[in-house]
GROMACS .gro file of C-alpha atoms in nm:
model
  193
    1MET     CA    1   0.932  -5.199   0.779
    2VAL     CA    2   0.678  -4.921   0.722
    3LEU     CA    3   0.812  -4.568   0.709
    4THR     CA    4   0.583  -4.287   0.806
    5VAL     CA    5   0.621  -3.941   0.663
    6PRO     CA    6   0.604  -3.657   0.915
    7PRO     CA    7   0.329  -3.402   0.858
    8ASP     CA    8   0.410  -3.101   0.645
    9ALA     CA    9   0.505  -2.823   0.887
   10THR     CA   10   0.460  -2.561   0.614
   11ASP     CA   11   0.093  -2.649   0.573
   12THR     CA   12   0.045  -2.654   0.950
   13LYS     CA   13   0.203  -2.308   0.980
   14ARG     CA   14  -0.017  -2.176   0.698
   15ARG     CA   15  -0.332  -2.307   0.870
   16ILE     CA   16  -0.222  -2.163   1.206
   17LEU     CA   17  -0.152  -1.821   1.053
   18ALA     CA   18  -0.485  -1.814   0.871
   19ALA     CA   19  -0.677  -1.912   1.184
   20ALA     CA   20  -0.481  -1.669   1.402
   21ARG     CA   21  -0.548  -1.381   1.164
   22VAL     CA   22  -0.924  -1.436   1.186
   23GLU     CA   23  -0.914  -1.486   1.563
   24PHE     CA   24  -0.701  -1.179   1.636
   25ALA     CA   25  -0.900  -0.958   1.396
   26ARG     CA   26  -1.221  -1.060   1.568
   27PHE     CA   27  -1.114  -1.062   1.934
   28GLY     CA   28  -0.783  -0.875   1.961
   29LEU     CA   29  -0.488  -1.001   2.160
   30ALA     CA   30  -0.662  -1.017   2.499
   31GLY     CA   31  -0.978  -1.185   2.372
   32ALA     CA   32  -0.815  -1.431   2.132
   33ARG     CA   33  -0.781  -1.791   2.248
   34ILE     CA   34  -0.505  -2.026   2.142
   35ASP     CA   35  -0.754  -2.315   2.185
   36ARG     CA   36  -0.981  -2.166   1.917
   37ILE     CA   37  -0.686  -2.102   1.685
   38ALA     CA   38  -0.570  -2.462   1.730
   39ASP     CA   39  -0.920  -2.599   1.666
   40GLU     CA   40  -0.972  -2.386   1.355
   41ALA     CA   41  -0.624  -2.469   1.222
   42ASN     CA   42  -0.665  -2.840   1.294
   43ALA     CA   43  -0.341  -2.820   1.490
   44ASN     CA   44  -0.244  -2.868   1.851
   45LYS     CA   45  -0.152  -2.588   2.089
   46ARG     CA   46   0.199  -2.724   2.126
   47SER     CA   47   0.265  -2.678   1.754
   48ILE     CA   48   0.147  -2.316   1.774
   49TYR     CA   49   0.388  -2.241   2.057
   50MET     CA   50   0.666  -2.436   1.888
   51HIS     CA   51   0.633  -2.248   1.557
   52PHE     CA   52   0.538  -1.901   1.680
   53GLY     CA   53   0.611  -1.869   2.052
   54PRO     CA   54   0.369  -1.712   2.300
   55LYS     CA   55   0.038  -1.556   2.196
   56GLU     CA   56   0.183  -1.202   2.201
   57GLN     CA   57   0.456  -1.301   1.960
   58LEU     CA   58   0.204  -1.467   1.727
   59PHE     CA   59  -0.013  -1.152   1.741
   60ASP     CA   60   0.283  -0.927   1.654
   61HIS     CA   61   0.371  -1.160   1.366
   62ILE     CA   62   0.013  -1.153   1.233
   63VAL     CA   63  -0.007  -0.772   1.248
   64ALA     CA   64   0.331  -0.728   1.077
   65GLN     CA   65   0.236  -0.983   0.811
   66ALA     CA   66  -0.097  -0.806   0.744
   67LEU     CA   67   0.078  -0.469   0.706
   68THR     CA   68   0.344  -0.619   0.480
   69GLU     CA   69   0.076  -0.779   0.262
   70LEU     CA   70  -0.112  -0.448   0.253
   71SER     CA   71   0.204  -0.268   0.141
   72ALA     CA   72   0.254  -0.523  -0.137
   73ALA     CA   73  -0.110  -0.502  -0.248
   74VAL     CA   74  -0.115  -0.120  -0.244
   75PRO     CA   75   0.220   0.009  -0.369
   76PHE     CA   76   0.312   0.342  -0.216
   77THR     CA   77   0.324   0.636  -0.457
   78PRO     CA   78   0.475   0.933  -0.271
   79ASN     CA   79   0.439   1.151  -0.579
   80ASP     CA   80   0.063   1.077  -0.600
   81LEU     CA   81  -0.074   1.049  -0.247
   82PRO     CA   82  -0.440   1.102  -0.348
   83ASP     CA   83  -0.424   0.797  -0.575
   84TYR     CA   84  -0.248   0.598  -0.303
   85ALA     CA   85  -0.515   0.694  -0.049
   86GLY     CA   86  -0.791   0.588  -0.289
   87ARG     CA   87  -0.629   0.253  -0.359
   88LEU     CA   88  -0.571   0.201   0.013
   89PHE     CA   89  -0.939   0.274   0.081
   90ASP     CA   90  -1.037   0.021  -0.186
   91ARG     CA   91  -0.811  -0.246  -0.040
   92LEU     CA   92  -0.941  -0.192   0.313
   93LEU     CA   93  -1.294  -0.239   0.177
   94GLU     CA   94  -1.183  -0.573   0.032
   95ASP     CA   95  -0.988  -0.681   0.342
   96PRO     CA   96  -1.124  -0.513   0.656
   97GLU     CA   97  -0.928  -0.749   0.883
   98VAL     CA   98  -0.612  -0.546   0.821
   99LEU     CA   99  -0.756  -0.233   0.979
  100ARG     CA  100  -0.908  -0.432   1.266
  101LEU     CA  101  -0.570  -0.594   1.337
  102SER     CA  102  -0.396  -0.257   1.326
  103THR     CA  103  -0.657  -0.106   1.558
  104TRP     CA  104  -0.621  -0.391   1.807
  105ALA     CA  105  -0.241  -0.349   1.793
  106ASN     CA  106  -0.272   0.024   1.867
  107LEU     CA  107  -0.499  -0.049   2.164
  108GLU     CA  108  -0.326  -0.353   2.311
  109ARG     CA  109   0.036  -0.325   2.198
  110PRO     CA  110   0.098   0.051   2.186
  111GLU     CA  111   0.476   0.017   2.181
  112ALA     CA  112   0.650   0.019   1.844
  113THR     CA  113   0.736  -0.320   1.696
  114SER     CA  114   1.006  -0.390   1.442
  115GLY     CA  115   0.754  -0.544   1.200
  116GLU     CA  116   0.532  -0.236   1.198
  117ILE     CA  117   0.830   0.001   1.182
  118GLY     CA  118   0.955  -0.201   0.885
  119ALA     CA  119   0.622  -0.148   0.707
  120TYR     CA  120   0.633   0.230   0.756
  121ARG     CA  121   1.006   0.303   0.710
  122PRO     CA  122   1.014   0.284   0.325
  123LYS     CA  123   0.715   0.520   0.303
  124ILE     CA  124   0.879   0.773   0.534
  125THR     CA  125   1.203   0.752   0.337
  126ALA     CA  126   1.018   0.805   0.007
  127LEU     CA  127   0.820   1.100   0.146
  128ARG     CA  128   1.143   1.277   0.249
  129GLU     CA  129   1.217   1.307  -0.124
  130HIS     CA  130   0.878   1.461  -0.200
  131SER     CA  131   0.804   1.699   0.086
  132ASP     CA  132   0.975   1.954   0.306
  133GLY     CA  133   0.744   1.877   0.599
  134ASP     CA  134   0.777   1.600   0.851
  135PRO     CA  135   0.706   1.280   0.656
  136ALA     CA  136   0.558   1.106   0.961
  137ASP     CA  137   0.302   1.386   0.997
  138LEU     CA  138   0.212   1.371   0.629
  139LEU     CA  139   0.177   0.993   0.628
  140ALA     CA  140  -0.031   0.999   0.947
  141LEU     CA  141  -0.267   1.254   0.791
  142VAL     CA  142  -0.301   1.059   0.466
  143LEU     CA  143  -0.362   0.732   0.651
  144GLY     CA  144  -0.607   0.906   0.883
  145LEU     CA  145  -0.808   1.038   0.589
  146ALA     CA  146  -0.797   0.704   0.406
  147THR     CA  147  -0.929   0.518   0.710
  148ALA     CA  148  -1.166   0.786   0.844
  149TRP     CA  149  -1.489   0.624   0.722
  150PHE     CA  150  -1.391   0.283   0.859
  151ASN     CA  151  -1.301   0.437   1.196
  152ALA     CA  152  -1.604   0.665   1.216
  153SER     CA  153  -1.856   0.593   1.488
  154PRO     CA  154  -2.142   0.367   1.375
  155SER     CA  155  -2.372   0.642   1.507
  156LEU     CA  156  -2.215   0.894   1.271
  157GLN     CA  157  -2.231   0.649   0.981
  158ALA     CA  158  -2.598   0.581   1.061
  159LEU     CA  159  -2.677   0.947   0.990
  160SER     CA  160  -2.573   0.889   0.630
  161ASP     CA  161  -2.807   0.734   0.376
  162ASP     CA  162  -2.721   0.363   0.352
  163PRO     CA  163  -2.362   0.400   0.486
  164SER     CA  164  -2.230   0.077   0.333
  165SER     CA  165  -2.391   0.105  -0.011
  166PRO     CA  166  -2.153   0.117  -0.307
  167GLN     CA  167  -2.283   0.463  -0.400
  168ARG     CA  168  -2.223   0.599  -0.049
  169LEU     CA  169  -1.876   0.447  -0.032
  170ASP     CA  170  -1.793   0.596  -0.375
  171THR     CA  171  -1.907   0.938  -0.253
  172HIS     CA  172  -1.694   0.911   0.059
  173ARG     CA  173  -1.396   0.784  -0.140
  174ALA     CA  174  -1.417   1.082  -0.376
  175ALA     CA  175  -1.436   1.326  -0.083
  176MET     CA  176  -1.143   1.154   0.089
  177VAL     CA  177  -0.926   1.161  -0.226
  178ALA     CA  178  -1.010   1.532  -0.271
  179GLY     CA  179  -0.913   1.589   0.094
  180VAL     CA  180  -0.575   1.423   0.043
  181ALA     CA  181  -0.523   1.628  -0.277
  182ALA     CA  182  -0.599   1.949  -0.085
  183LEU     CA  183  -0.361   1.844   0.190
  184CYS     CA  184  -0.087   1.782  -0.066
  185ARG     CA  185  -0.143   2.125  -0.224
  186GLU     CA  186  -0.095   2.284   0.119
  187ILE     CA  187   0.237   2.109   0.166
  188ALA     CA  188   0.464   2.256  -0.096
  189PRO     CA  189   0.698   2.016  -0.274
  190PRO     CA  190   1.065   2.054  -0.189
  191THR     CA  191   1.264   2.306  -0.388
  192GLY     CA  192   1.598   2.234  -0.545
  193ARG     CA  193   1.593   1.856  -0.497
   0.00000   0.00000   0.00000
């Protein structure tokens, strides 16, 4: 009697997640195709649905996973937001798929999801200890500044000398960090805490 060993579901899930991340970052939820994910992952469509449910659920999982990984790679420092913004900028240069996934989620899934809320909640809680203002406003402004160059119109970027050169990105990063520092100076730290 010959016993066969079932395939490793963990490896299949890993391949599906990797393929789905690329597919969703490139095409968004509406444009992504489960067939392409299955082909790239060397898996069948049935296994995708079995492990992750419908396409929308897989998309939400991928976005939440990307934000969780980003949070782990760029630890939040509420007492030094300029440094945090600079490190976030650096990480997004290294892994632009994260911002693309987040942008697609904002466009195609504008309702709040538990995964995304879970990524932001610890930052909001930490900011409450370091600022008298609304922590959601402060975080939105910091994130907006950190991602401004990536979200700028290609036409605006084209007016800059070599917009993707290391020197140009360093110049923008320095200006962005200075902008976050100025923002933090305008928001007085809490008194008596």
